[in-house]
Coordinates of C-alpha atoms in Angstrom, one line a residue:
Chain A
M782 CA -70.9 -43.0 75.8
S783 CA -72.0 -44.9 78.4
D784 CA -75.5 -44.4 80.8
S785 CA -74.3 -43.5 84.3
I786 CA -71.9 -40.6 82.6
R787 CA -75.1 -39.8 81.0
D788 CA -76.8 -39.7 84.1
R789 CA -74.5 -38.0 85.9
L790 CA -75.2 -35.0 83.2
K791 CA -78.0 -34.4 83.5
A792 CA -78.6 -34.7 87.2
T793 CA -76.9 -31.5 88.3
P794 CA -78.5 -28.8 89.9
E795 CA -80.6 -25.8 88.1
E796 CA -80.3 -27.4 84.7
P797 CA -82.6 -25.4 82.4
T798 CA -85.4 -28.0 80.9
L799 CA -87.1 -25.2 77.5
T800 CA -88.7 -28.4 75.6
S801 CA -90.8 -30.5 76.6
H802 CA -88.9 -33.2 77.0
G803 CA -87.0 -32.7 78.7
E804 CA -83.2 -32.2 76.4
H805 CA -80.2 -29.7 77.1
P806 CA -81.3 -26.3 74.9
V807 CA -77.5 -26.3 73.3
G808 CA -76.8 -29.8 72.9
D809 CA -74.7 -32.4 74.3
P810 CA -71.3 -30.7 73.5
T811 CA -69.0 -34.1 74.5
V812 CA -67.7 -35.8 71.5
S813 CA -69.8 -39.2 70.9
T814 CA -68.3 -40.1 67.5
H815 CA -65.2 -42.1 69.6
V816 CA -64.7 -45.6 68.3
S817 CA -62.7 -47.8 70.9
Y818 CA -60.4 -49.6 69.1
H819 CA -60.5 -51.6 72.3
D820 CA -63.3 -54.1 72.2
D821 CA -62.9 -54.6 68.6
L822 CA -60.2 -56.1 69.7
R823 CA -61.7 -58.5 72.1
S824 CA -63.9 -59.9 69.3
D825 CA -61.5 -60.1 67.1
P826 CA -57.6 -61.9 69.4
R827 CA -56.2 -62.2 66.2
R828 CA -56.0 -58.6 65.2
A829 CA -54.5 -58.3 68.2
K830 CA -52.0 -60.5 67.9
R831 CA -50.5 -58.8 64.3
A832 CA -50.8 -55.4 66.7
E833 CA -48.5 -56.2 68.8
Q834 CA -46.4 -58.6 65.9
A835 CA -46.2 -55.5 64.7
V836 CA -44.8 -53.6 68.3
A837 CA -42.4 -55.9 68.2
A838 CA -40.8 -55.5 65.3
L839 CA -40.7 -51.8 65.7
F840 CA -39.1 -51.9 69.1
L841 CA -36.6 -54.8 67.5
L842 CA -35.9 -52.4 64.7
S843 CA -34.5 -50.1 67.2
V844 CA -32.3 -53.3 68.7
V845 CA -31.4 -53.3 65.0
G846 CA -30.5 -49.3 64.7
T847 CA -29.1 -49.9 68.4
V848 CA -26.5 -52.2 67.0
G849 CA -26.2 -50.8 63.6
F850 CA -24.7 -47.6 65.6
I851 CA -22.6 -48.7 67.4
A852 CA -20.5 -51.0 64.3
T853 CA -20.6 -47.9 62.2
Y854 CA -18.7 -45.7 65.3
V855 CA -15.7 -48.8 65.6
W856 CA -15.7 -49.6 62.1
W857 CA -16.4 -47.3 59.4
P858 CA -13.6 -45.2 58.1
F859 CA -13.5 -41.3 59.1
E860 CA -10.9 -40.3 57.6
Y861 CA -10.3 -38.0 54.9
G862 CA -9.9 -39.8 51.6
E863 CA -10.6 -43.1 52.7
D864 CA -13.0 -45.4 51.4
G865 CA -16.8 -44.3 52.4
W866 CA -15.5 -41.8 55.3
E867 CA -17.7 -39.1 53.5
F868 CA -20.8 -42.0 54.9
Y869 CA -19.8 -41.9 58.2
T870 CA -22.0 -39.4 60.0
P871 CA -24.8 -39.9 57.5
L872 CA -24.5 -43.9 58.7
L873 CA -24.4 -43.0 62.5
G874 CA -27.3 -40.9 62.0
I875 CA -29.4 -42.9 60.1
F876 CA -29.1 -45.9 62.8
F877 CA -29.1 -43.7 66.2
T878 CA -33.2 -42.5 63.8
L879 CA -33.6 -45.9 63.8
A880 CA -32.8 -46.5 67.0
L881 CA -34.8 -43.7 68.9
T882 CA -37.8 -43.6 66.5
G883 CA -38.3 -48.0 66.8
I884 CA -39.7 -47.4 70.7
G885 CA -41.3 -43.9 69.7
A886 CA -43.3 -45.4 66.7
G887 CA -43.7 -49.3 68.7
A888 CA -44.4 -47.2 71.7
I889 CA -47.0 -45.5 69.6
L890 CA -48.9 -47.7 67.8
W891 CA -49.0 -49.7 71.5
A892 CA -50.9 -47.3 72.4
K893 CA -53.0 -46.4 69.5
T894 CA -54.0 -50.7 69.4
L895 CA -53.8 -52.2 72.1
M896 CA -54.3 -50.1 75.2
V897 CA -57.5 -49.5 76.9
D898 CA -58.9 -46.5 75.6
D899 CA -61.9 -45.8 77.6
E900 CA -63.0 -42.1 78.9
T901 CA -63.0 -41.7 81.8
I902 CA -64.0 -38.9 84.0
Q903 CA -61.9 -36.7 86.8
E904 CA -63.0 -35.2 89.7
R905 CA -62.4 -31.5 90.2
H906 CA -62.3 -30.5 94.1
L907 CA -62.2 -26.8 95.5
L908 CA -58.2 -26.1 96.3
S909 CA -58.8 -23.1 99.0
S910 CA -58.7 -24.9 102.8
S911 CA -61.4 -25.1 104.6
D912 CA -62.3 -21.3 107.2
E913 CA -61.5 -22.5 110.4
D914 CA -58.0 -23.2 108.3
K915 CA -58.1 -19.9 107.7
E916 CA -59.2 -18.7 111.1
G917 CA -57.0 -20.5 112.9
A918 CA -53.9 -19.9 110.8
V919 CA -54.7 -16.1 111.3
A920 CA -54.5 -16.2 114.4
I921 CA -51.3 -18.0 115.2
L922 CA -49.3 -15.6 113.3
K923 CA -51.6 -12.8 115.7
E924 CA -49.8 -14.8 118.7
G925 CA -46.7 -15.2 116.8
L926 CA -46.4 -10.7 116.3
E927 CA -47.6 -10.8 120.2
D928 CA -44.3 -12.5 121.0
T929 CA -42.0 -10.9 119.4
G930 CA -43.1 -7.5 122.0
L931 CA -43.1 -5.1 118.6
P932 CA -46.9 -3.5 119.1
R933 CA -46.4 -2.2 122.9
R934 CA -42.1 -1.7 121.9
S935 CA -42.5 1.6 120.2
L936 CA -38.5 2.0 120.4
L937 CA -38.1 -1.1 119.8
R938 CA -40.3 -1.0 116.3
N939 CA -38.5 2.5 115.4
S940 CA -35.3 1.4 115.4
L941 CA -35.8 -1.6 113.2
L942 CA -37.9 1.0 110.5
L943 CA -34.6 2.7 110.8
G944 CA -31.7 0.1 110.5
G945 CA -33.7 -1.8 107.7
G946 CA -34.1 0.8 105.7
A947 CA -30.7 2.6 106.1
L948 CA -29.3 -1.6 104.9
A949 CA -32.4 -1.9 102.0
I950 CA -31.0 2.0 100.7
L951 CA -26.8 0.6 101.1
P952 CA -26.5 -0.5 97.8
L953 CA -28.2 2.4 95.8
P954 CA -25.3 4.3 95.1
L955 CA -23.2 1.3 93.6
V956 CA -25.3 1.4 90.5
F957 CA -22.9 4.1 89.5
S958 CA -20.4 1.6 89.0
L959 CA -22.0 0.7 86.2
G960 CA -21.8 1.0 82.6
K961 CA -22.6 3.9 81.7
F962 CA -21.8 5.9 84.2
Q963 CA -18.0 4.9 83.3
H964 CA -17.9 4.2 80.1
K965 CA -18.9 8.0 78.2
E966 CA -18.4 6.2 74.8
S967 CA -20.0 2.9 73.7
A968 CA -17.3 0.4 72.7
L969 CA -18.8 0.2 69.4
A970 CA -18.0 4.0 68.9
K971 CA -14.4 2.9 67.2
T972 CA -12.2 -0.3 65.6
S973 CA -8.8 -0.6 66.0
W974 CA -7.0 1.6 63.8
R975 CA -5.0 4.9 64.9
K976 CA -2.7 7.8 62.7
G977 CA -0.1 6.0 60.5
M978 CA -1.0 2.4 61.7
R979 CA -0.4 0.1 58.1
L980 CA -2.4 -0.9 56.0
L981 CA -1.7 -4.7 55.8
D982 CA -2.7 -7.4 53.4
E983 CA -3.6 -11.0 55.0
R984 CA -0.9 -12.5 54.4
G985 CA 0.5 -9.7 56.6
R986 CA 2.1 -7.5 54.4
P987 CA 2.0 -4.0 54.6
V988 CA 0.3 -2.8 50.9
K989 CA 2.6 0.2 49.2
L990 CA 1.7 2.1 46.0
G991 CA 1.4 0.2 43.0
D992 CA 0.8 -3.2 44.6
V993 CA -3.7 -2.7 43.2
E994 CA -3.6 -1.5 40.2
V995 CA -6.8 0.3 38.5
G996 CA -9.1 -2.0 39.1
G997 CA -8.8 -3.9 41.6
V998 CA -9.7 -4.2 45.3
K999 CA -7.4 -5.6 48.3
T1000 CA -8.6 -6.0 51.6
V1001 CA -6.8 -5.0 54.4
F1002 CA -6.2 -4.8 58.0
P1003 CA -4.7 -3.2 61.0
D1004 CA -0.9 -3.1 61.4
I1005 CA -0.7 -4.2 65.2
P1006 CA -0.3 -8.3 67.1
G1007 CA -3.3 -9.6 65.9
G1008 CA -4.9 -6.8 63.7
R1009 CA -5.5 -9.9 61.3
R1010 CA -8.9 -11.3 63.6
M1011 CA -9.9 -7.5 64.5
A1012 CA -13.1 -8.2 62.7
D1013 CA -14.3 -4.6 62.9
S1014 CA -11.4 -3.7 61.6
A1015 CA -11.3 -4.8 58.4
S1016 CA -11.6 -2.5 55.4
L1017 CA -11.3 -2.8 51.4
L1018 CA -8.6 -0.4 49.9
I1019 CA -9.5 -0.2 46.1
R1020 CA -7.9 1.8 43.1
M1021 CA -9.9 3.1 40.3
K1022 CA -8.9 6.3 38.2
P1023 CA -8.2 9.3 39.1
E1024 CA -11.6 10.8 37.7
D1025 CA -13.5 8.5 37.9
L1026 CA -13.6 9.4 41.9
H1027 CA -15.5 12.0 43.4
V1028 CA -14.5 13.4 46.9
Q1029 CA -15.6 16.1 49.0
P1030 CA -13.2 19.4 49.2
D1031 CA -13.6 17.6 53.1
R1032 CA -11.8 14.8 52.2
K1033 CA -9.5 15.4 49.1
D1034 CA -6.4 14.4 52.0
W1035 CA -8.3 11.2 52.4
V1036 CA -7.8 9.9 49.2
V1037 CA -4.1 8.6 47.5
D1038 CA -4.2 9.4 43.5
G1039 CA -7.7 6.9 42.9
H1040 CA -7.3 5.1 46.4
I1041 CA -10.0 4.8 48.6
V1042 CA -10.5 3.0 51.3
Y1043 CA -14.4 1.5 53.3
S1044 CA -15.0 -0.2 55.9
I1045 CA -16.6 -4.1 55.2
I1046 CA -19.1 -4.0 58.4
C1047 CA -22.5 -3.1 56.0
T1048 CA -24.6 -0.3 58.3
H1049 CA -27.6 -2.1 57.8
L1050 CA -26.9 -4.9 59.9
G1051 CA -22.7 -6.1 59.0
C1052 CA -21.8 -8.5 56.8
P1053 CA -18.5 -7.6 54.4
V1054 CA -19.6 -5.8 51.9
K1055 CA -17.1 -7.1 49.1
L1056 CA -18.9 -8.3 45.9
Y1057 CA -17.1 -5.1 44.5
E1058 CA -18.2 -3.9 40.7
Q1059 CA -14.4 -2.6 39.0
Q1060 CA -16.6 -0.8 36.0
T1061 CA -19.7 -0.1 38.0
H1062 CA -17.1 0.8 41.6
H1063 CA -20.3 -0.6 43.5
L1064 CA -19.9 -2.2 46.2
F1065 CA -22.7 -5.1 46.9
C1066 CA -23.8 -7.0 50.1
P1067 CA -25.0 -10.0 49.4
C1068 CA -27.4 -10.5 52.2
H1069 CA -30.0 -7.7 51.7
Q1070 CA -28.2 -6.7 48.6
S1071 CA -28.2 -2.8 50.5
T1072 CA -25.4 -1.0 47.1
F1073 CA -22.9 1.5 48.3
D1074 CA -20.7 3.6 45.5
A1075 CA -17.1 3.4 45.8
A1076 CA -16.9 6.0 43.4
D1077 CA -19.4 8.5 45.4
E1078 CA -18.3 8.0 49.0
A1079 CA -19.9 4.9 49.3
K1080 CA -23.5 6.9 49.3
V1081 CA -26.3 4.0 49.4
L1082 CA -28.0 3.4 45.5
F1083 CA -29.7 0.7 46.8
G1084 CA -31.7 -1.3 49.5
P1085 CA -32.5 -1.3 53.1
A1086 CA -29.1 -0.1 54.4
A1087 CA -29.5 3.8 56.3
R1088 CA -25.8 5.2 56.0
A1089 CA -23.0 5.3 53.8
L1090 CA -19.8 2.1 54.8
P1091 CA -17.3 5.0 57.0
Q1092 CA -14.6 5.8 55.3
L1093 CA -10.5 5.4 56.6
P1094 CA -8.4 8.7 55.5
I1095 CA -5.3 6.6 54.0
T1096 CA -1.8 8.4 52.9
I1097 CA 1.8 7.3 52.8
D1098 CA 4.5 7.1 54.7
D1099 CA 8.0 8.1 53.8
E1100 CA 8.1 4.5 52.0
G1101 CA 5.9 3.9 50.6
Y1102 CA 3.7 1.9 51.8
F1103 CA -0.5 3.0 53.4
V1104 CA -0.9 4.0 56.5
A1105 CA -3.9 5.3 58.0
R1106 CA -3.9 9.0 59.1
S1107 CA -6.7 8.0 62.1
D1108 CA -9.8 5.7 62.8
Y1109 CA -13.2 5.9 61.3
T1110 CA -14.2 9.6 61.9
E1111 CA -17.6 7.5 63.0
P1112 CA -18.5 4.0 64.3
V1113 CA -18.9 1.1 61.5
G1114 CA -21.4 -1.3 61.0
P1115 CA -24.9 -1.0 62.0
S1116 CA -27.0 1.5 64.7
Y1117 CA -26.9 1.0 67.8
W1118 CA -28.7 2.3 71.1
E1119 CA -26.1 4.7 71.8
R1120 CA -24.8 5.5 67.9
K1121 CA -24.8 9.8 68.3
P1122 CA -26.6 11.3 65.6
S1123 CA -23.2 12.9 64.3
Y1124 CA -20.0 12.6 64.1
P1125 CA -16.6 14.9 63.8
D1126 CA -15.3 13.9 60.0
K1127 CA -12.3 16.0 60.7
V1128 CA -9.1 14.1 60.7
Q1129 CA -7.8 14.0 64.1
Chain B
M855 CA 65.2 -19.3 11.0
T856 CA 65.4 -15.9 10.9
S857 CA 63.5 -13.0 13.7
T858 CA 61.0 -12.1 11.3
R859 CA 59.4 -15.7 10.5
S860 CA 59.7 -16.5 14.0
R861 CA 58.3 -13.3 15.1
L862 CA 55.2 -14.4 12.2
S863 CA 54.6 -17.5 13.4
G864 CA 54.8 -16.2 17.3
Y865 CA 51.5 -14.3 15.8
A866 CA 50.3 -17.5 14.4
V867 CA 50.3 -19.2 17.0
V868 CA 48.5 -16.6 19.8
L869 CA 46.2 -16.4 16.8
L870 CA 45.2 -20.3 16.7
A871 CA 45.7 -20.3 20.4
L872 CA 43.0 -16.9 20.7
A873 CA 40.8 -18.2 18.7
L874 CA 40.5 -21.9 20.3
L875 CA 40.1 -20.8 23.3
G876 CA 36.9 -18.2 21.7
G877 CA 35.1 -21.8 19.8
L878 CA 35.6 -24.3 22.8
Y879 CA 33.6 -21.2 25.0
T880 CA 31.0 -20.5 22.2
A881 CA 30.0 -23.3 21.8
V882 CA 30.3 -24.5 25.5
A883 CA 29.7 -21.9 28.0
A884 CA 28.1 -19.0 26.4
P885 CA 24.6 -18.1 27.8
K886 CA 21.7 -18.5 24.8
S887 CA 20.7 -15.8 23.0
K888 CA 17.5 -14.7 25.3
A889 CA 15.6 -13.9 22.1
E890 CA 12.6 -15.4 20.5
D891 CA 13.1 -16.9 17.3
P892 CA 12.0 -13.6 15.3
V893 CA 11.1 -15.3 12.5
N894 CA 8.9 -17.6 14.6
Q895 CA 6.9 -14.7 17.1
S896 CA 6.5 -13.3 14.1
V897 CA 4.7 -16.0 12.5
E898 CA 3.0 -16.3 15.2
V899 CA 1.6 -12.4 15.6
E900 CA 0.0 -12.7 11.5
A901 CA -1.3 -15.9 11.8
G902 CA -2.8 -14.0 15.1
R903 CA -3.5 -10.3 13.5
Q904 CA -5.3 -12.6 10.2
L905 CA -8.0 -14.1 12.6
Y906 CA -8.8 -10.9 14.2
L907 CA -10.1 -9.3 11.5
Q908 CA -12.1 -12.3 10.5
G909 CA -13.6 -12.7 13.3
C910 CA -13.0 -9.8 15.7
S911 CA -12.1 -6.7 13.5
T912 CA -16.2 -6.3 13.2
C913 CA -16.9 -4.7 16.8
H914 CA -13.5 -4.3 18.0
G915 CA -12.2 -2.1 14.5
L916 CA -9.1 -3.4 11.7
N917 CA -6.5 -2.2 14.2
A918 CA -8.7 -3.3 17.4
Q919 CA -8.4 0.3 18.3
G920 CA -12.2 0.1 19.1
G921 CA -15.5 0.8 17.7
A922 CA -19.1 1.1 17.5
G923 CA -19.5 -2.8 18.9
G924 CA -16.5 -3.0 21.6
P925 CA -14.0 -1.6 24.1
S926 CA -10.2 -0.7 21.9
L927 CA -8.3 -3.9 23.0
I928 CA -5.1 -2.4 23.8
G929 CA -2.8 -3.0 26.4
T930 CA -5.3 -5.0 27.7
G931 CA -2.9 -8.1 27.3
G932 CA -3.0 -11.4 25.8
S933 CA -3.5 -13.1 29.3
A934 CA -7.9 -11.0 28.7
V935 CA -7.5 -12.3 25.0
V936 CA -6.8 -16.4 26.5
F937 CA -10.2 -15.7 29.1
Q938 CA -12.4 -14.0 26.8
M939 CA -12.3 -16.5 24.1
E940 CA -10.9 -19.8 25.7
S941 CA -14.1 -19.4 27.8
G942 CA -16.3 -19.0 24.8
R943 CA -18.2 -14.9 26.0
M944 CA -16.1 -14.1 23.1
P945 CA -16.7 -13.9 20.2
L946 CA -19.9 -12.1 21.8
A947 CA -23.5 -13.5 20.3
R948 CA -25.5 -10.6 21.8
G949 CA -25.1 -8.0 24.1
S950 CA -26.3 -8.5 27.8
A951 CA -25.3 -6.7 31.3
Q952 CA -22.8 -9.0 30.8
A953 CA -20.7 -12.0 28.2
P954 CA -21.7 -15.2 29.1
R955 CA -20.1 -18.4 28.9
K956 CA -21.0 -19.9 26.2
P957 CA -18.9 -23.1 23.0
V958 CA -16.4 -22.0 22.7
K959 CA -15.3 -21.2 18.7
Y960 CA -11.4 -21.7 18.5
D961 CA -8.3 -23.9 19.0
R962 CA -6.0 -23.6 21.6
T963 CA -3.4 -22.4 19.1
Q964 CA -5.7 -20.0 17.7
I965 CA -6.3 -18.4 20.7
D966 CA -2.3 -18.3 22.1
Q967 CA -1.7 -16.5 18.1
I968 CA -4.3 -13.7 19.3
A969 CA -3.4 -13.0 22.2
A970 CA 0.4 -13.1 21.0
Y971 CA -0.6 -10.2 18.6
V972 CA -2.9 -8.5 20.8
E973 CA -0.1 -8.3 23.1
S974 CA 1.8 -6.8 20.4
L975 CA -0.1 -4.5 20.5
G976 CA 0.6 -2.8 22.8
G977 CA 1.8 -5.0 26.4
G978 CA -0.3 -5.6 29.0
P979 CA -0.9 -8.7 31.2
M980 CA 0.3 -12.0 29.6
L981 CA -0.1 -15.6 31.0
P982 CA 2.9 -16.9 32.6
K983 CA 4.7 -20.4 30.7
G984 CA 4.5 -23.3 32.7
K985 CA 2.5 -25.3 34.6
L986 CA -0.7 -22.9 36.1
D987 CA -1.6 -25.2 39.2
D988 CA 1.0 -26.7 41.3
G989 CA -0.1 -23.9 43.9
D990 CA 0.4 -24.8 47.9
L991 CA -3.8 -25.9 48.4
A992 CA -4.3 -24.9 51.8
L993 CA -3.1 -21.5 51.2
G994 CA -4.7 -21.2 47.8
G995 CA -8.2 -22.3 50.2
D996 CA -6.8 -19.1 52.5
L997 CA -6.2 -16.7 49.6
F998 CA -9.9 -17.2 47.7
R999 CA -11.9 -17.4 51.2
T1000 CA -10.2 -13.6 51.2
N1001 CA -10.4 -12.3 47.6
C1002 CA -13.0 -14.9 46.2
S1003 CA -15.7 -16.4 47.8
S1004 CA -17.4 -13.1 48.4
C1005 CA -18.5 -12.9 44.7
H1006 CA -17.6 -16.9 44.1
N1007 CA -18.8 -18.1 47.0
F1008 CA -17.0 -20.9 49.1
A1009 CA -17.1 -22.9 46.7
G1010 CA -16.7 -21.9 43.7
V1011 CA -20.4 -21.9 42.8
G1012 CA -21.1 -18.3 42.4
G1013 CA -23.2 -15.7 42.9
A1014 CA -25.1 -12.8 42.2
L1015 CA -24.6 -8.8 41.3
T1016 CA -26.9 -6.0 40.8
R1017 CA -28.3 -5.9 38.0
S1018 CA -28.4 -8.6 36.4
K1019 CA -24.9 -9.2 36.3
Y1020 CA -22.9 -12.6 38.3
A1021 CA -20.2 -13.7 39.4
P1022 CA -20.3 -16.7 37.7
S1023 CA -19.8 -21.1 38.9
L1024 CA -16.1 -21.7 38.1
T1025 CA -16.3 -25.1 37.5
P1026 CA -16.5 -25.6 33.7
A1027 CA -13.1 -22.4 34.3
D1028 CA -10.1 -24.7 34.0
A1029 CA -6.1 -22.9 35.0
R1030 CA -5.6 -21.1 32.0
V1031 CA -9.3 -19.2 32.3
I1032 CA -8.8 -19.0 36.2
Y1033 CA -5.2 -17.3 35.7
S1034 CA -5.8 -15.3 32.7
A1035 CA -9.5 -13.6 34.7
M1036 CA -7.7 -13.0 38.0
Q1037 CA -4.9 -11.0 35.4
S1038 CA -7.3 -9.5 33.4
G1039 CA -10.1 -8.6 35.7
P1040 CA -12.9 -9.6 33.3
E1041 CA -15.9 -7.2 32.8
N1042 CA -16.6 -6.1 36.5
M1043 CA -14.6 -8.7 38.0
P1044 CA -11.5 -7.0 39.7
R1045 CA -7.9 -6.8 38.4
F1046 CA -5.6 -8.7 41.1
S1047 CA -1.9 -7.9 39.4
D1048 CA 1.2 -9.7 39.5
N1049 CA 2.1 -7.1 42.7
Q1050 CA -0.9 -7.8 44.5
L1051 CA -1.5 -11.8 44.1
T1052 CA 1.6 -12.6 43.3
P1053 CA 2.1 -15.8 40.7
D1054 CA 2.9 -18.2 43.3
E1055 CA 0.0 -17.3 45.3
K1056 CA -2.3 -17.1 41.7
R1057 CA -1.3 -21.1 41.0
A1058 CA -2.4 -21.4 45.2
I1059 CA -5.5 -20.3 44.1
V1060 CA -6.0 -22.5 40.6
R1061 CA -5.5 -25.3 42.3
Y1062 CA -8.0 -24.4 45.5
V1063 CA -10.5 -23.8 42.6
R1064 CA -9.9 -26.9 40.5
Y1065 CA -9.7 -29.2 44.2
V1066 CA -13.2 -27.6 44.6
T1067 CA -14.8 -27.7 42.7
H1068 CA -14.2 -31.0 41.3
E1069 CA -12.2 -33.1 43.8
S1070 CA -13.5 -32.0 47.1
K1071 CA -15.4 -35.2 48.5
D1072 CA -18.2 -33.6 50.7
P1073 CA -18.9 -34.8 53.7
G1074 CA -22.8 -36.3 54.5
G1075 CA -22.4 -37.2 50.9
A1076 CA -24.5 -35.6 49.1
R1077 CA -23.3 -32.1 47.9
L1078 CA -26.3 -30.7 47.3
G1079 CA -25.1 -28.0 44.7
H1080 CA -22.6 -26.4 47.3
Y1081 CA -24.5 -23.6 47.5
G1082 CA -24.9 -24.3 51.2
P1083 CA -27.1 -22.4 53.9
V1084 CA -30.9 -22.1 51.2
P1085 CA -30.6 -25.8 49.9
E1086 CA -30.0 -27.1 53.1
G1087 CA -33.0 -25.2 54.5
L1088 CA -34.6 -26.5 52.0
A1089 CA -34.4 -30.1 52.3
V1090 CA -35.0 -29.4 55.9
F1091 CA -38.5 -27.2 54.9
L1092 CA -39.6 -30.3 52.1
V1093 CA -38.0 -34.0 53.6
G1094 CA -37.9 -32.8 57.8
I1095 CA -40.6 -31.2 58.0
A1096 CA -42.8 -33.1 56.0
V1097 CA -42.1 -36.6 57.6
C1098 CA -43.0 -34.8 60.5
I1099 CA -46.0 -33.8 60.0
V1100 CA -46.5 -37.2 58.0
I1101 CA -45.7 -38.6 62.0
T1102 CA -47.9 -35.9 63.4
L1103 CA -51.0 -37.2 61.7
W1104 CA -50.1 -40.4 61.9
I1105 CA -50.0 -40.5 65.5
G1106 CA -53.9 -39.3 65.9
A1107 CA -55.3 -40.3 63.3
R1108 CA -57.2 -43.3 64.8
A1109 CA -56.0 -46.5 64.4

C-alpha cells in the first residue's frame, strides 16, 4: 500500500493510541496482500505481449463462433430425416456459445492481465442539504399555503375536505363486485361431467358394457364438444371382479358390475394417477408415489395424498353405454383455499 | 328306338349333366373348408402337451389346473404363453415381486406348440395371423401416450410401480411380445381386450413402440437414456453448473 494512503488513515481525529508505538489497536483491516500484476508487466514486456495475444485470440475465436453460427443457420439440414438434422440445434448452440464467451473471456483476461489495478479511494460526502437550503424550502412551502387562501377561509377548507373525502370513498362499493362476493363457490369445485353424459374414450367412442375386460382400464372423457381436452374431467374406468370390489351401501348404484370410475387427478398435487396394477388393484401416482386402493373407494394406502380419489357415479343407459349419473360429488384434485371440508355425498 | 330305351337314355343324359355340373362346381367354385387340417392341429397340440409336461407341469400342474408353484392356465389363452415364454419370463427361475425378462429357453416353434396346447384347454386370447407391426404410426403414438406412457414412459423405457414392481423397458420386446402383452395383461399390467383396443389399434401401438425404441432420432443428438427430465437435469448440474463454477473461480483468481 502506498505511503500517502497510510498517512491519510493515521490522520483521523480521536484515534485511540493504546500502545506506546502508536499502532492501531485492532490492526489495519486493509488487505495488504494485493500484488499488482501491472508492476510485473511493466518490467516484462514479453509477458504483456503474450497476454495481449491471448486476449486477441479469444476475440478472434468469437468471430469463428459468429461465422459458424451463420453458416449452420443457412446451410445445415434441419428437416426431420435429413442427414445430420439432429445436430442442427447443438451446433447452433455451440457456435453461439463461442461467439459470446469469446468476447466475455477475452474481456476478463484483458482485465486480469493488462489493465491497471491500483487501489483508489472514493470520497464520501454528506448527502443532506445545508441548513439554509432546508429553511428556504420550508419558507417557500409556507408562502404557497398562504397564497391558496386556505388558512383564512374556513368555508373553502371545510367544503374541500367534505368533497375530497366523499370522492375517496366513492370506489369502496365497487369491492362488492369482486371475486368472492359474486362467486358463491370456486370454479374448481365442479368438473364438466353432468348427469346423463356418456363416457367417451380417447378416440371419441362411447364405452359399452363388455368393452373392458376384468383387469382392464380405460381413460374416459365427458361426451361434450372438447371433452377430450378437459383436463379436470379426465377419469379412469376400471373393471375388476365384482367380488373384489368393496362398495359401501351408499354407493351401490355408483358402480356397474365391477366397473368403477375414479378421477385421475391426484389429490396431492394434481399429477395423473393412471398407473393401475390389476392384481393388487392399486392406483399409483408417479410424482410423489401416493398409492390408492381402487377396490376400496380409492382410499390412500401410502404417500402424501390426504384424500381418496373422487369417484364418478355411473350407470348404463338404454343402449348399453356407460353414462355418468352426475358430476363428482366433491371437488377433484388437490386442496385449495376455498375448498369446503365436507361435500354432499349423494347423487344429485 | 323303343320308347323305353329313349327314356333310359334321357335319364342317362340328365345324370351325366348333373355329374359334370357338380364336378365343375366343386373343382372351381366351392368354398374351401375353414377347419384346420385336424391331423396337423392335433399334432401341434400334442407336441405342445409333451413340452408342457416336461417344462411347465411341475408348477402349473399335470393338466394345467394350477398348483402350489403356479396358477391355472385354463382359459388364459395362447397369447399369454407367447408373451411369457418369448420374453424368457417363463419358465420361472425363482419367485420375486415380478417375473424378470431373461434368456429365452425355447424356440418359436416350440412356443407356438405350447401356446396351441394351452389354447386348446379353455380358449382365451390368441395372437392373430399376419403382420403385427404394420399399423398407423401416428395413431399408435396417440394411443400409446394415452394408454401406455403413464407406466412405460413416453419413450417406452419403463418406470417404477409399487413394492418392487415395475413396468419394464419396451426396447427388447419384439412385435409378438408387445402384441401378446396387451392382449393377455401379464401380472400387474392391465388387459386390453380386442373390444377395447381393436387389432388395428394394437398393431398401430406395436409399430409405434418399435419405432420409438429403435428408430426415432433424437433432436440434439444424445438420447440420455430417454428418461427425460432426470438425466437432463443431471447433465445440467454435473456439466453445466460445474463449468459455471470453474469459470467463476477463474474470474476471481489472481492473474
